Short mmCIF file of N, CA, C and O in Angstrom, two decimals:
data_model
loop_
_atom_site.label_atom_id
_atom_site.label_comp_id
_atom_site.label_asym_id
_atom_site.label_seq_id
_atom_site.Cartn_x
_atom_site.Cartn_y
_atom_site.Cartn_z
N UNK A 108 -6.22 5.19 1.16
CA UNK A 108 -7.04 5.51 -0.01
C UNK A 108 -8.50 5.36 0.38
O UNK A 108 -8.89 4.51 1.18
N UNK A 109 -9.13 6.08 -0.13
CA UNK A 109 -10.65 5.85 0.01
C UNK A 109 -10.95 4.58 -0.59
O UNK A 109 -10.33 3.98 -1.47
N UNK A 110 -12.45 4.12 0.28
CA UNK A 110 -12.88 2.45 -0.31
C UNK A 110 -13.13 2.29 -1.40
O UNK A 110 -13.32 1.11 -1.70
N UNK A 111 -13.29 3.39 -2.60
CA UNK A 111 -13.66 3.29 -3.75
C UNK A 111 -12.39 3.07 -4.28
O UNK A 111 -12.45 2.37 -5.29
N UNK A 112 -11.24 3.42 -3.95
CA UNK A 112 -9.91 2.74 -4.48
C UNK A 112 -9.52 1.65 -4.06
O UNK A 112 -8.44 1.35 -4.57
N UNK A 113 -9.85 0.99 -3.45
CA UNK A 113 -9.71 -0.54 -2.89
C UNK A 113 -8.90 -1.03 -4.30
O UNK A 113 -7.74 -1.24 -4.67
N UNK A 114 -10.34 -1.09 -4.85
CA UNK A 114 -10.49 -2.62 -6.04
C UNK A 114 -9.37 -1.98 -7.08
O UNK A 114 -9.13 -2.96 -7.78
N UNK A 115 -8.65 -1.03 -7.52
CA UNK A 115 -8.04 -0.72 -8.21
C UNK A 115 -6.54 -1.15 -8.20
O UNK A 115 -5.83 -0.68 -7.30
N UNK A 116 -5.88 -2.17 -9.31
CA UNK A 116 -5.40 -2.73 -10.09
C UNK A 116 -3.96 -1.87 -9.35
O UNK A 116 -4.01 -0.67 -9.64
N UNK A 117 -3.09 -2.12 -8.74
CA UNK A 117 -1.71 -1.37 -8.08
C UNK A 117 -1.09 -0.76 -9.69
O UNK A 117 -0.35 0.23 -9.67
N UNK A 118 -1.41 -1.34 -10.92
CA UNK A 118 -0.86 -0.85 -11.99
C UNK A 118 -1.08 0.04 -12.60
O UNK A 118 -0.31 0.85 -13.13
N UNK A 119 -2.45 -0.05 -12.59
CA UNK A 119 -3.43 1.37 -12.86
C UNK A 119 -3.91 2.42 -11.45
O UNK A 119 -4.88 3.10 -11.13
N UNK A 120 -2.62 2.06 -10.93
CA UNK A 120 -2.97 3.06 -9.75
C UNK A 120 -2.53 4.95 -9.85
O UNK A 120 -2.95 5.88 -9.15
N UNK A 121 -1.44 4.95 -11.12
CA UNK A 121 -1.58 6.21 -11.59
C UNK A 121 -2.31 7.10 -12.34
O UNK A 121 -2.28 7.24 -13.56
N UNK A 122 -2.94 7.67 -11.57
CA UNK A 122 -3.66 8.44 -11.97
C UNK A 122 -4.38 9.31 -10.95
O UNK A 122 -4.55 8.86 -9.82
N UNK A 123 -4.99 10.98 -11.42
CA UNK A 123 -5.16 11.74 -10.47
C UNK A 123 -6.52 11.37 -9.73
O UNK A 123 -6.61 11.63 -8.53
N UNK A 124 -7.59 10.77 -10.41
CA UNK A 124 -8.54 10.10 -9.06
C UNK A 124 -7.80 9.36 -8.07
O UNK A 124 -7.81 9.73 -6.89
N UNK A 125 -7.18 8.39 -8.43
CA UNK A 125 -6.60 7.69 -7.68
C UNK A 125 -5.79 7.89 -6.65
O UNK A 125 -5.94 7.24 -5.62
N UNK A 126 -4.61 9.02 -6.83
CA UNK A 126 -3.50 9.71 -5.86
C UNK A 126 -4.52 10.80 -5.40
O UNK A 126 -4.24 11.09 -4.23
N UNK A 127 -5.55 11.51 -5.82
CA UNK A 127 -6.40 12.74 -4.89
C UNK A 127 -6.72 11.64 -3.67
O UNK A 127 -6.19 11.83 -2.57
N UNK A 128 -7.49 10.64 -3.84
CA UNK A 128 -8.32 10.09 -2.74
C UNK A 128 -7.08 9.54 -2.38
O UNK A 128 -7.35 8.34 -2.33
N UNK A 129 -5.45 9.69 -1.99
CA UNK A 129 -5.08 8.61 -0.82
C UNK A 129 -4.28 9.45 -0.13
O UNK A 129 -3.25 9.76 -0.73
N UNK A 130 -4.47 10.01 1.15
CA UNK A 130 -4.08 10.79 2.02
C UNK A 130 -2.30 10.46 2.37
O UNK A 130 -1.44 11.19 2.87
N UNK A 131 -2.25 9.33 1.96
CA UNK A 131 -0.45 9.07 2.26
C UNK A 131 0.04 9.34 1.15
O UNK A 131 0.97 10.13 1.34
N UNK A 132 -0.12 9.02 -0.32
CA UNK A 132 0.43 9.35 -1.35
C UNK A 132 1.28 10.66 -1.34
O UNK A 132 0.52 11.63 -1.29
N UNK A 133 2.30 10.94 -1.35
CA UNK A 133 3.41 12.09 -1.24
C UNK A 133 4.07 12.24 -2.34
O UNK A 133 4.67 13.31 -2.40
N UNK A 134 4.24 11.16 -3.73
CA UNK A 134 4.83 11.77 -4.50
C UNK A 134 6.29 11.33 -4.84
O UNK A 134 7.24 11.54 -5.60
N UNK A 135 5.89 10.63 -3.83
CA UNK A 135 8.22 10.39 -3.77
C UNK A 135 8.36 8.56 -4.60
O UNK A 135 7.47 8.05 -5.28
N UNK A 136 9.46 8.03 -4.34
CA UNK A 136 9.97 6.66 -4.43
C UNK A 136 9.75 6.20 -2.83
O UNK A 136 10.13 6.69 -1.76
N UNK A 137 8.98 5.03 -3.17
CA UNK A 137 9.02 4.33 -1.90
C UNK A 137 9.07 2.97 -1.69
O UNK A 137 8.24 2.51 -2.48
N UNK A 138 9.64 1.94 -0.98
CA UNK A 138 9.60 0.56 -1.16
C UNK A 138 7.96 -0.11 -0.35
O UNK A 138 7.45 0.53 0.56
N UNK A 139 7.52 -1.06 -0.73
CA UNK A 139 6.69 -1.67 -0.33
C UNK A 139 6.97 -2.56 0.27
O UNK A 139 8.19 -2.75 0.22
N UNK A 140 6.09 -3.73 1.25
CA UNK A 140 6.10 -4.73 1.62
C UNK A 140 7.24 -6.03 0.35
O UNK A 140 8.30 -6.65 0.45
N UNK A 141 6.35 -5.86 -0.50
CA UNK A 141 6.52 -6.83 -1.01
C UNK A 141 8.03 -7.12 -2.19
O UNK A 141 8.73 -6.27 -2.73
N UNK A 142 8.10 -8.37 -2.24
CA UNK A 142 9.29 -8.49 -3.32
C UNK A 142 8.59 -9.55 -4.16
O UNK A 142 7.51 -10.10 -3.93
N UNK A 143 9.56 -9.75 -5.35
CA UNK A 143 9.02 -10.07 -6.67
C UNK A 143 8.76 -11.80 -5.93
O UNK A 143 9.27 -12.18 -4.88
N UNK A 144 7.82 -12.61 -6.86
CA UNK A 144 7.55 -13.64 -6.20
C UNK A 144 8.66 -15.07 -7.00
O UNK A 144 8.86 -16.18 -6.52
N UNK A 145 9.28 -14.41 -8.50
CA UNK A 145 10.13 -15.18 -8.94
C UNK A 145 11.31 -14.58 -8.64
O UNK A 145 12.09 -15.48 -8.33
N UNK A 146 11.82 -13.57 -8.58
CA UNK A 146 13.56 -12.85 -8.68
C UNK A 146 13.47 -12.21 -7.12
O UNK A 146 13.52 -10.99 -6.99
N UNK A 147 13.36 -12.97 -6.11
CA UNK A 147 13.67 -12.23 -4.51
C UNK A 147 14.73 -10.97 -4.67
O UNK A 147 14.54 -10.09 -3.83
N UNK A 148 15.36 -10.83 -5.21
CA UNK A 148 16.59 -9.50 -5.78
C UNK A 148 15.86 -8.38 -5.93
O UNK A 148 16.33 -7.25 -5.75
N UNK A 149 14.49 -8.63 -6.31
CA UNK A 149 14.01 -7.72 -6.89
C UNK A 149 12.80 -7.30 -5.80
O UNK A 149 12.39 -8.28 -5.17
N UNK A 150 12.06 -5.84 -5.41
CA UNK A 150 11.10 -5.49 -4.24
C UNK A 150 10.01 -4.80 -5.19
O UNK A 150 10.42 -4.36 -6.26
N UNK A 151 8.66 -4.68 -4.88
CA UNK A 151 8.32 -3.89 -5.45
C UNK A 151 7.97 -2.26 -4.93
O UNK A 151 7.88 -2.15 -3.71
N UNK A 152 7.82 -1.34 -5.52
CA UNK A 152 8.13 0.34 -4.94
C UNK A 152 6.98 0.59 -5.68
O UNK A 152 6.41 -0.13 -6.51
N UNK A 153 6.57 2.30 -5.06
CA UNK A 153 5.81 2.90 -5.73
C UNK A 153 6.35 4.36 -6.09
O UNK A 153 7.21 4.97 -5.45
N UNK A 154 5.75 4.75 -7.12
CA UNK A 154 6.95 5.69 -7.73
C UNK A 154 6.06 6.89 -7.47
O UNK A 154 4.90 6.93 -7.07
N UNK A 155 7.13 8.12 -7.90
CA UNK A 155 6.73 9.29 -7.96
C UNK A 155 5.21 9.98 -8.15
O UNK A 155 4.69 10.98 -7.65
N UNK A 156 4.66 8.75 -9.32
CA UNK A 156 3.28 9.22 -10.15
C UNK A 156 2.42 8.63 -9.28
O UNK A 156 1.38 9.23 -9.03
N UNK A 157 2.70 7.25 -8.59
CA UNK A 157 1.87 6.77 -7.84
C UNK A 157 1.86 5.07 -8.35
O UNK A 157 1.62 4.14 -7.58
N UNK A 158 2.15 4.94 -9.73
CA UNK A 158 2.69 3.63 -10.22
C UNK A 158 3.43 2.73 -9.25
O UNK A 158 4.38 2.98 -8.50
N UNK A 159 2.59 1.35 -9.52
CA UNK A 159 4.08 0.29 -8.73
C UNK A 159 4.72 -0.76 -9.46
O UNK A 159 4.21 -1.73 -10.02
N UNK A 160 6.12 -0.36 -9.36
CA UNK A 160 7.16 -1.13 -10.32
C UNK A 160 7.87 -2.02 -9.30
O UNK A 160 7.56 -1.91 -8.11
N UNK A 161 8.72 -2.81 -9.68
CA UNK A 161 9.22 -3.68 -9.23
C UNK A 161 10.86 -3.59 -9.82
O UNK A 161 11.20 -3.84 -10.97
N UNK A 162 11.83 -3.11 -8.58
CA UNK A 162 13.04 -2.48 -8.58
C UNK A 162 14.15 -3.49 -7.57
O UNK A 162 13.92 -3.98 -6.46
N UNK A 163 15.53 -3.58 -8.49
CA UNK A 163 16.77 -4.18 -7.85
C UNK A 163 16.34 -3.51 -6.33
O UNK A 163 15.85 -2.43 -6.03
N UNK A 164 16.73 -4.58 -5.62
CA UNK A 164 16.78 -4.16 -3.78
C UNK A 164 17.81 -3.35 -3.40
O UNK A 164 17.65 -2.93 -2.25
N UNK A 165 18.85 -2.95 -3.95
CA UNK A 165 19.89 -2.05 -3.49
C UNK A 165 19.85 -0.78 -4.55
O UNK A 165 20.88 -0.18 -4.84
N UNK A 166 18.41 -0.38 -5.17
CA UNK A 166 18.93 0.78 -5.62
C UNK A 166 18.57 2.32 -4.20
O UNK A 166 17.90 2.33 -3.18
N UNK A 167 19.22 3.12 -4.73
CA UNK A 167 19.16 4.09 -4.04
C UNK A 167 17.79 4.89 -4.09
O UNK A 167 16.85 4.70 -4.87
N UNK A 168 17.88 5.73 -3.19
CA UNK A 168 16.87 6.94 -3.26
C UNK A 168 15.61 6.69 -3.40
O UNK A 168 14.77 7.28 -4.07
N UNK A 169 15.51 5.41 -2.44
CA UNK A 169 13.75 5.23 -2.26
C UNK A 169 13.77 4.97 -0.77
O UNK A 169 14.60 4.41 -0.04
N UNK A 170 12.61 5.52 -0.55
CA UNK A 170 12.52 5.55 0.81
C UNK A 170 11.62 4.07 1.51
O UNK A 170 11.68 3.07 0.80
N UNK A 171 10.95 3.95 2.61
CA UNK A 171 10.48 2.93 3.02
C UNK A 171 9.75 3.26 3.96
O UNK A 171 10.29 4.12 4.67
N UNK A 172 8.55 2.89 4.36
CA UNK A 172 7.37 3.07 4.66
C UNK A 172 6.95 1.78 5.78
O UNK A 172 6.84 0.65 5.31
N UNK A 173 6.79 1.93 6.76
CA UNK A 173 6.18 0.91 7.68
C UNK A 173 5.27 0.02 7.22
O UNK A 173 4.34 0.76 6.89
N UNK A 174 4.86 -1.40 6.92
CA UNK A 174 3.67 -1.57 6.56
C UNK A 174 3.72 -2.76 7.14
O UNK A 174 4.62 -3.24 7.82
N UNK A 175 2.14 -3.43 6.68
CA UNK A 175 1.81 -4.83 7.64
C UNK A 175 0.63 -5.57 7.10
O UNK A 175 -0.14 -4.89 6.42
N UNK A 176 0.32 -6.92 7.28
CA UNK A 176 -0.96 -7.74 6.66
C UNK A 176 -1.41 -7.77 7.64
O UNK A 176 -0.77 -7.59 8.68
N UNK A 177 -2.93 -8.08 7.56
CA UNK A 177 -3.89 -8.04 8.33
C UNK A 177 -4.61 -9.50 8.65
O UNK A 177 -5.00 -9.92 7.56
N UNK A 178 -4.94 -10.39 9.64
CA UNK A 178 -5.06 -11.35 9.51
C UNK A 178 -6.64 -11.37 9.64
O UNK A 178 -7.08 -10.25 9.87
N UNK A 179 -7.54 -12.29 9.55
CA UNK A 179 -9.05 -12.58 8.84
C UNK A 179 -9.73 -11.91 10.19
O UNK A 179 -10.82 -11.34 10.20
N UNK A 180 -8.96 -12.09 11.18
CA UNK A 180 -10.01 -11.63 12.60
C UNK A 180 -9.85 -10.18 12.70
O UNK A 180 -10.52 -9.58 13.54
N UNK A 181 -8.86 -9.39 11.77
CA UNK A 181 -8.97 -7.72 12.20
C UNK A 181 -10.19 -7.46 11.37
O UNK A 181 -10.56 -8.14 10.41
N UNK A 182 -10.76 -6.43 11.86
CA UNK A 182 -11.71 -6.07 11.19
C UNK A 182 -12.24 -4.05 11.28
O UNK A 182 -11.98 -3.38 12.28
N UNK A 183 -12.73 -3.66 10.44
CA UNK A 183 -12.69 -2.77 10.08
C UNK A 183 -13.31 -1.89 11.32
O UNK A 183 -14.47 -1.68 10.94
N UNK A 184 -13.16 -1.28 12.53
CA UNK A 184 -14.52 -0.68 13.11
C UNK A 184 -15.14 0.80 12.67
O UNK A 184 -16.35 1.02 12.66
N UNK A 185 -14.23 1.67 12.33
CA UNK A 185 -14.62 2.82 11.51
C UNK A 185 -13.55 3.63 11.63
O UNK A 185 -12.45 3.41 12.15
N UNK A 186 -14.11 4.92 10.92
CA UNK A 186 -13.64 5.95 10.18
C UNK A 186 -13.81 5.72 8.71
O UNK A 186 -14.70 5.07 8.15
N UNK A 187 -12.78 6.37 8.17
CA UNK A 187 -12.74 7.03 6.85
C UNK A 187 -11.28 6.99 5.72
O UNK A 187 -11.16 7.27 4.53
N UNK A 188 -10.40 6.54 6.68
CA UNK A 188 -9.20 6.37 6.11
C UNK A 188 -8.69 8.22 5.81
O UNK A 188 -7.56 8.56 5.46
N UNK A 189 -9.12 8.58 5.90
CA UNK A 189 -8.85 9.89 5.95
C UNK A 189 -7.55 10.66 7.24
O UNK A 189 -7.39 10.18 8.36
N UNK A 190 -7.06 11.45 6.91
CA UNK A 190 -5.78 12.07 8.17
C UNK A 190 -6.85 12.68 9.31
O UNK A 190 -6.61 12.53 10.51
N UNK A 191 -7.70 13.18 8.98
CA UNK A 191 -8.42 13.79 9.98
C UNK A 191 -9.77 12.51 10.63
O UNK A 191 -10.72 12.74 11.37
N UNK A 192 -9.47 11.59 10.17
CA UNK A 192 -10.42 10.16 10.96
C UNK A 192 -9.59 8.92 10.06
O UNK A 192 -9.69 8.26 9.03
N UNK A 193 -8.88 9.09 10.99
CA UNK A 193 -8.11 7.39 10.29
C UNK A 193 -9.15 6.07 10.46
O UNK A 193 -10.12 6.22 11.20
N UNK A 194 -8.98 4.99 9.88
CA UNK A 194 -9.33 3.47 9.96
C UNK A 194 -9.07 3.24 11.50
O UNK A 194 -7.95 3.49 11.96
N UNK A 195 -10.12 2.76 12.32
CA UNK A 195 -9.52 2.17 13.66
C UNK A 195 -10.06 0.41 13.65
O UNK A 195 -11.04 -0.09 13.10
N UNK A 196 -9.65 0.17 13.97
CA UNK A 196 -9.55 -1.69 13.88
C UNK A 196 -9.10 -2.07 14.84
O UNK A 196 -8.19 -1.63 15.54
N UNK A 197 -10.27 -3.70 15.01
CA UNK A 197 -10.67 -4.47 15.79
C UNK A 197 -10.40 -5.50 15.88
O UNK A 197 -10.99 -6.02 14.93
N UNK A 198 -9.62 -6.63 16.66
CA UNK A 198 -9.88 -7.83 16.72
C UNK A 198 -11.13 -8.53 16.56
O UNK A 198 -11.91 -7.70 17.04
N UNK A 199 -11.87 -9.56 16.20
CA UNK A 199 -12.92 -10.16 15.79
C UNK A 199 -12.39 -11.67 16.87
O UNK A 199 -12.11 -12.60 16.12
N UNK A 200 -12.24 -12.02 18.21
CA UNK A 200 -12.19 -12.98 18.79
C UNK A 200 -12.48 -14.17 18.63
O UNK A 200 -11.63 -15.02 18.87
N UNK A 201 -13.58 -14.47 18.24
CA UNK A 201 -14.14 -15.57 17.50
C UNK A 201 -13.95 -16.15 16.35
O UNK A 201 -14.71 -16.99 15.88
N UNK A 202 -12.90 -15.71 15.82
CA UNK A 202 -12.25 -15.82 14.55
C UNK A 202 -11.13 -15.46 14.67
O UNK A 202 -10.63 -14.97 13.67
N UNK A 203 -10.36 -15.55 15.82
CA UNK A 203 -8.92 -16.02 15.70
C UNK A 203 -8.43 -16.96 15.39
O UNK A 203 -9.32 -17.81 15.47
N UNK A 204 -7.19 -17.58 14.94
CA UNK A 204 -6.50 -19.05 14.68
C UNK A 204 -5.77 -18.81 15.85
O UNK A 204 -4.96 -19.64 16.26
#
């Protein structure tokens, strides 16, 4: 997503500003990183519109997406987040643990 979508709320993430500026957005069911922080049963996905709900772990017909956290020493070196100039990132050495 572009940096102006950063700060935007994963709940209020449907909507067409929001899905224009994010070059991965496709439209489909997809699982995320994350699962619910009280009901582990439960993962959260992002849906068709671009919304993220939080869905039983064995339902069907969502797909899954590579993803990963970033620890305090990566750091941003450039681009655009864009398909035609992706984000390239840096270790920050001096700020490793």
């Amino acid at each position: 997503a572009s940096p102006a979508n950063w700060i935007t709320t994963l709940y209020n993430y449907d909507n067409d500003t929001n899905r224009n500026n994010n070059w991965m957005f496709m439209g489909l069911y997809e699982w995320t990183i994350s699962r619910d922080s009280v009901n582990t049963n439960y993962a959260f996905n992002v849906n068709s519109t671009g919304n993220v709900h939080y869905v039983y772990v064995n339902s069907s017909g969502i797909g899954v997406r590579p993803s990963f956290y970033l620890k305090s020493s990566v750091a941003l070196e450039r681009g655009t987040g864009s398909a035609s100039d992706p984000y390239r990132l840096s270790v920050q050495t001096d700020n490793l643990e």
